[in-house]
Every structure is written in structure tokens, then in C-alpha cells.
Amino acid sequence: MAFVCLAGPTAVGKSSVAIELAKQLEAEILSADSMQIYRQMDIGTGKVTPEEMQGVVHYGIDLVDPDESFSVADFVKYAKKTIANIAQRRHLPLVVGGTTLYLRGLLDGLSFQTVPSSPSLRQNWEDYAANHGREALYQELYKVDPLTAARLHINDVRRVVRALEVYQLTGRPMSQSYQWQPHRDRSDVLLLVLNGARDWLYARIDKRVDEMMASGWLDEVRRLLAAGVSEDAQSMQAIGYRELVRTLRAEISLEEAVVLIKRNTRRLAKRQISFLRQDPRAIWIEMDDYAQDKVVVQARKKIEQFLAGITLPQREYADE
């Protein structure tokens, strides 16, 4: 069951290229973005609008409410079923996104470590909860593993204690207690990666943040909180949302929040590029403001060669 992955750092322009490719190749798009799964979170996640979709079918968007959790395993299960359904209709599955954990889980799978229990550590944390209260225990977890804390209820002492126990035993948050499976030779998958010069990409990131702010991102965060979404929810830990929550709590100014959002997004892009560089299957295509038509032509050619069974180079880097 062949499918194509179109990956790359945030703000590089994956969505517009993917939509054009989908129109030309009778493809349907599966978003591999860990933030676009959330309903009501539209501006800060950069969701494509119905108008921008241009009639192309999209999956992986608006799957859960902002106060719900959604794991890598949840995504992989959903993605495999969706890809199979698209292929059954004789359309090309086109997986698009920058959440590298989602992509790696889909392509190679993840194995989760089994961490043995420590009765003494567990007893220490249970005593801590008894002496200081459940909220204090929960805050201890939030300090070291906010993602796990976000998916646990403050009253779920047993699981909060277990998460703290895992952190103390391994030195890693429970949310990261997985091991990568080796890169597999996937003859049924084509991995294309869009990238661009650093200054160009960073300028696009800054511009996109400014456009999101002008579109009402702060009001979106305000509405989410007013609707009862906890600021500690997994969804609210995303870049931009957590900084704007701090603005609404009067901890930092709006100007400071915007600076932090841009900085943190640039850092995210750098991590995404570094992660994708490690994948020997990636075929890289250079992007810039004037290259979209050319990029679509390049990508379409590679996809058609892949579907025809023509072997493509394992590594093909864009110019630095």
C-alpha cells in the first residue's frame, strides 16, 4: 500500500504544495500535525481553511477537543486506517506534516520502554501526597513532565505517582519513554522533505506569527480558556498558546509573548530539520518565495517515478 510523505519544517509551505499536488495526482491529504487534531484551535495551528483546501479531501484535522489527549499511538492507528481507506478508493494517500514523532511512528513504529516499579519511590511520593496534598503532587509532575501532567487528572494520584516514579528512575519524562525503531527500508513509501535557506525560513516564520496575531490568535486563546479548557491541557502547551496564556495572566506583555513565539518557533524548525536530516530515505527539495510552481513540478516527477517503480536516490539534499 504505497503512500507519499511530504515533510519539512514549520512555515516552509508544505500545505500549499500538497494541495496543488493533490489536485494534479488525485490524492487525498492526511495531516500529520499534532496541533491540527484539536477542534477550536484554528489560528495558532495554521489550519488550512475550507477555501484554501480547494476541494481536496483532508483528514487528521479536528479529531479531538482541546481538553482531550491524543498520543503517537493514537495517530499511527488513525493514520494506517485512513491510508488504507484512501488507497481502497484508488486515490493517492499524501501524508503532510511537521510533527516528526508522528511521521517516525508511522514509518518505523515506536517501542515503549517498560520501566520497573520501585516500591520505595512510590511510597515516598504517596507520603508526599498525604502530607502536602494532591495539588502539590500534581505540580511536582508538571515541573518535570508537563505533557504527561496535561493528560492526567489532578485526583488520579496513582498515575501521577507512577509518572514521577518513571522520571526518577530513568531521568526522562514518561512522555518520552519510547525508543526509536531503526529506519526501515520502505519501498512502499516516498519521503519528500521541503526546506529553504535559514534566513528565508526564519523570515517566513516571523511573518506567519504576525499574520496569526493579526487574525485574532489572542482572542482564540481567550475563548478557549473561557470555554473551560485548562491552561494545563496538553493542547495549551503548544508554542504560541502557552505564551499567550502567560499574557492573559499578566505575566508577560503581548510584545514579549510575540518575541518568544517567534524564537520558540524558529527553534522548533531547527529541531525538525535536524531530525529529518537523520533519515536516509529523505529526498530534499529546495523552497523559496518564487519556487512553488517549480517545486510542485519536481515533487510530482519524483512521485510519478516512485509510483512507476523507479528507484530514486536514497539521499538527495537541497543546496545549503
XYZ file of C-alpha atoms in Angstrom:
320
model
C 0.000 0.000 0.000
C 2.075 2.892 -1.329
C 1.853 6.401 0.062
C 3.806 9.648 -0.040
C 5.006 11.744 2.898
C 5.613 15.451 2.384
C 7.557 16.694 5.392
C 9.581 19.742 6.357
C 9.953 22.435 8.990
C 7.088 24.600 10.128
C 6.174 27.523 7.826
C 8.108 26.145 4.844
C 4.955 25.950 2.715
C 4.018 22.270 2.838
C 0.254 22.799 2.780
C 0.099 24.847 -0.418
C 2.451 22.480 -2.265
C 0.499 19.454 -1.016
C -2.845 20.868 -2.148
C -1.520 21.554 -5.637
C -0.019 18.060 -5.846
C -3.263 16.519 -4.619
C -5.236 18.324 -7.321
C -2.883 17.068 -10.020
C -2.458 13.495 -8.771
C -5.934 12.660 -7.417
C -4.521 12.477 -3.911
C -6.165 12.914 -0.526
C -4.264 14.602 2.291
C -3.669 13.241 5.779
C -2.352 15.888 8.169
C 0.448 14.680 10.444
C 0.356 17.709 12.708
C -0.063 17.163 16.443
C -1.849 20.502 16.906
C -4.252 20.457 13.983
C -6.009 17.483 15.592
C -7.658 19.896 18.055
C -11.032 21.466 17.400
C -11.464 25.210 18.053
C -7.705 25.757 17.723
C -7.544 27.113 14.195
C -5.464 30.277 14.034
C -2.447 29.263 16.086
C -2.209 25.831 14.484
C -2.152 27.181 10.950
C -5.049 25.042 9.736
C -5.937 25.380 6.097
C -9.369 26.898 5.589
C -12.078 25.194 3.507
C -11.395 27.765 0.786
C -7.663 27.001 0.827
C -8.363 23.265 0.548
C -9.769 23.912 -2.954
C -11.911 20.805 -2.782
C -9.075 18.480 -1.772
C -10.152 15.991 0.906
C -8.239 16.415 4.191
C -8.006 14.048 7.163
C -6.350 14.354 10.562
C -7.893 17.745 11.346
C -10.341 18.475 14.196
C -10.223 14.971 15.661
C -10.461 15.743 19.392
C -11.445 18.542 21.763
C -8.709 20.740 23.274
C -9.007 19.127 26.705
C -8.511 15.604 25.316
C -5.195 13.815 24.861
C -4.014 12.193 21.646
C -0.879 10.045 21.597
C 1.539 8.965 18.893
C -0.034 5.515 19.072
C -3.473 7.087 18.529
C -2.188 8.894 15.450
C -0.499 5.827 13.963
C -3.667 3.761 14.381
C -5.783 6.512 12.815
C -3.280 7.119 10.003
C -2.986 3.477 8.975
C -6.755 3.122 8.759
C -7.089 6.384 6.824
C -4.313 5.496 4.370
C -5.929 2.114 3.719
C -9.305 3.747 3.065
C -7.798 6.281 0.656
C -5.921 3.563 -1.229
C -9.071 1.447 -1.422
C -10.715 4.306 -3.328
C -7.719 4.233 -5.708
C -6.545 7.664 -4.647
C -3.016 8.503 -3.550
C -2.542 8.934 0.217
C -0.452 12.075 0.802
C 0.730 12.445 4.403
C 1.690 16.048 5.163
C 3.179 17.464 8.309
C 5.979 18.568 10.507
C 5.322 16.551 13.665
C 8.366 14.347 13.366
C 7.227 11.970 16.102
C 4.041 11.257 14.156
C 5.963 10.652 10.938
C 8.567 8.426 12.543
C 5.901 6.448 14.359
C 4.011 5.908 11.108
C 7.072 4.983 9.039
C 9.012 2.888 11.534
C 6.986 2.367 14.685
C 7.965 3.159 18.253
C 8.683 0.767 21.066
C 7.821 1.986 24.532
C 10.158 1.160 27.375
C 8.847 -0.886 30.271
C 10.133 0.788 33.421
C 10.165 -1.456 36.503
C 8.416 -0.288 39.635
C 10.214 0.976 42.733
C 8.121 0.404 45.878
C 10.288 2.776 47.919
C 9.996 5.648 45.441
C 6.287 5.046 45.079
C 5.845 5.126 48.843
C 7.827 8.374 49.063
C 5.522 10.083 46.588
C 2.401 8.670 48.205
C 3.621 10.064 51.529
C 4.294 13.397 49.825
C 0.709 13.479 48.556
C -0.627 12.621 52.001
C 1.417 15.381 53.652
C 1.189 18.137 51.048
C -1.953 17.364 49.092
C -2.836 16.189 45.608
C -2.331 19.585 44.016
C 1.243 19.819 45.306
C 1.938 16.313 43.987
C 0.494 17.230 40.610
C 2.645 20.370 40.440
C 5.758 18.275 41.047
C 4.882 16.223 37.977
C 4.061 19.308 35.945
C 7.542 20.709 36.625
C 9.294 17.713 35.063
C 6.732 16.325 32.595
C 4.031 18.822 31.587
C 2.803 16.644 28.706
C 2.009 13.698 30.944
C 0.570 16.012 33.592
C -1.732 17.537 30.978
C -3.371 14.192 30.218
C -3.803 13.142 33.859
C -6.417 14.384 36.282
C -5.139 16.002 39.452
C -7.091 13.441 41.504
C -5.540 10.454 39.719
C -2.873 10.081 42.396
C -1.861 6.578 41.363
C -0.938 7.586 37.823
C 0.653 10.869 38.885
C 2.834 8.935 41.322
C 3.747 6.432 38.606
C 4.791 9.224 36.231
C 7.019 10.761 38.915
C 8.447 7.335 39.670
C 9.333 6.796 35.989
C 11.010 10.195 35.818
C 13.149 9.493 38.877
C 14.124 6.021 37.686
C 15.022 6.964 34.103
C 15.802 10.672 34.208
C 13.329 11.102 31.349
C 9.668 12.143 31.337
C 7.131 9.377 30.848
C 6.015 11.246 27.715
C 9.439 10.423 26.248
C 9.720 6.837 27.469
C 9.963 5.385 23.998
C 12.738 4.080 21.787
C 13.039 4.691 18.082
C 12.844 1.642 15.898
C 15.609 1.581 13.249
C 14.885 3.308 9.936
C 13.259 0.693 7.755
C 13.733 0.345 4.021
C 10.222 1.306 2.931
C 9.849 0.629 -0.778
C 6.158 1.468 -0.363
C 6.797 4.998 0.943
C 8.289 8.093 -0.672
C 9.561 10.683 1.816
C 9.922 14.163 0.325
C 11.229 16.986 2.511
C 10.777 20.666 1.692
C 13.380 23.056 3.071
C 14.780 26.502 2.416
C 17.624 28.800 3.353
C 17.678 29.577 7.064
C 17.168 33.349 6.733
C 14.312 32.801 4.291
C 12.620 30.269 6.581
C 13.022 32.412 9.691
C 11.553 35.415 7.873
C 8.547 33.285 6.892
C 8.124 32.180 10.497
C 8.156 35.777 11.745
C 5.688 36.854 9.075
C 3.342 33.972 9.812
C 3.320 34.729 13.546
C 2.482 38.372 12.797
C -0.354 37.274 10.493
C -1.725 34.902 13.133
C -1.713 37.657 15.728
C -3.486 39.996 13.317
C -6.082 37.272 12.664
C -7.063 37.112 16.340
C -4.843 34.476 17.911
C -5.022 36.106 21.344
C -8.820 36.142 21.178
C -8.767 32.463 20.209
C -6.784 31.646 23.356
C -9.121 33.795 25.438
C -12.162 31.933 24.054
C -10.589 28.552 24.796
C -9.960 29.475 28.420
C -13.450 30.960 28.753
C -14.888 27.698 27.400
C -13.256 25.832 30.258
C -10.123 24.472 28.582
C -7.448 24.190 31.256
C -4.265 26.149 30.687
C -2.527 22.940 31.779
C -4.140 20.878 28.991
C -1.806 19.135 26.563
C -3.114 21.292 23.721
C -2.307 24.519 25.568
C 1.362 23.573 25.935
C 1.937 24.198 22.226
C 4.136 27.048 21.072
C 2.155 30.259 20.997
C -0.720 29.093 23.160
C 1.381 28.796 26.297
C 2.981 32.219 25.724
C -0.372 33.891 25.112
C -1.800 32.284 28.251
C 1.016 33.987 30.148
C -0.002 37.286 28.546
C -3.608 36.836 29.649
C -2.350 36.085 33.158
C -0.380 39.371 33.025
C 2.930 37.554 33.470
C 4.422 38.966 30.254
C 3.381 41.656 27.799
C 1.904 40.860 24.403
C 5.063 42.166 22.749
C 7.185 39.829 24.878
C 4.905 36.922 24.010
C 5.276 37.545 20.279
C 9.065 37.663 20.589
C 9.023 34.357 22.484
C 6.665 32.732 19.982
C 8.920 33.652 17.076
C 12.034 32.482 18.894
C 10.498 29.196 20.000
C 9.077 28.519 16.535
C 12.495 29.062 14.957
C 13.960 26.611 17.451
C 11.249 24.104 16.578
C 12.066 24.440 12.873
C 15.736 23.835 13.597
C 14.904 20.661 15.540
C 12.617 19.432 12.774
C 15.314 19.894 10.142
C 17.910 18.167 12.305
C 15.551 15.251 12.890
C 14.760 14.823 9.204
C 18.439 15.034 8.263
C 18.938 11.768 10.119
C 16.536 9.883 7.853
C 18.401 8.187 4.980
C 15.170 7.851 2.964
C 14.553 11.592 2.688
C 14.673 13.332 -0.680
C 15.085 17.070 -0.150
C 13.620 19.808 -2.329
C 14.626 23.462 -2.038
C 11.944 26.092 -1.438
C 11.849 29.871 -1.746
C 9.221 32.541 -2.357
C 9.375 32.121 -6.131
C 9.775 28.364 -6.340
C 6.380 26.851 -5.581
C 5.475 26.029 -9.183
C 8.948 24.585 -9.744
C 8.752 22.616 -6.503
C 5.383 21.149 -7.465
C 6.852 20.031 -10.803
C 9.879 18.472 -9.073
C 7.777 16.740 -6.450
C 5.251 15.452 -8.982
C 8.050 13.991 -11.113
C 9.515 12.157 -8.124
C 6.092 10.874 -7.068
C 5.330 9.598 -10.566
C 8.722 7.856 -10.721
C 8.068 6.308 -7.321
C 4.632 5.050 -8.340
C 6.119 3.627 -11.548
C 8.611 1.620 -9.520
C 11.685 3.635 -10.496
C 14.350 3.583 -7.777
C 15.173 7.068 -6.500
C 18.390 8.113 -4.733
C 18.236 7.393 -1.002
C 19.677 10.802 -0.194
C 19.259 13.941 -2.204
C 19.962 17.148 -0.327
C 18.923 20.617 -1.332
C 21.628 23.219 -1.547
C 22.596 24.669 1.802
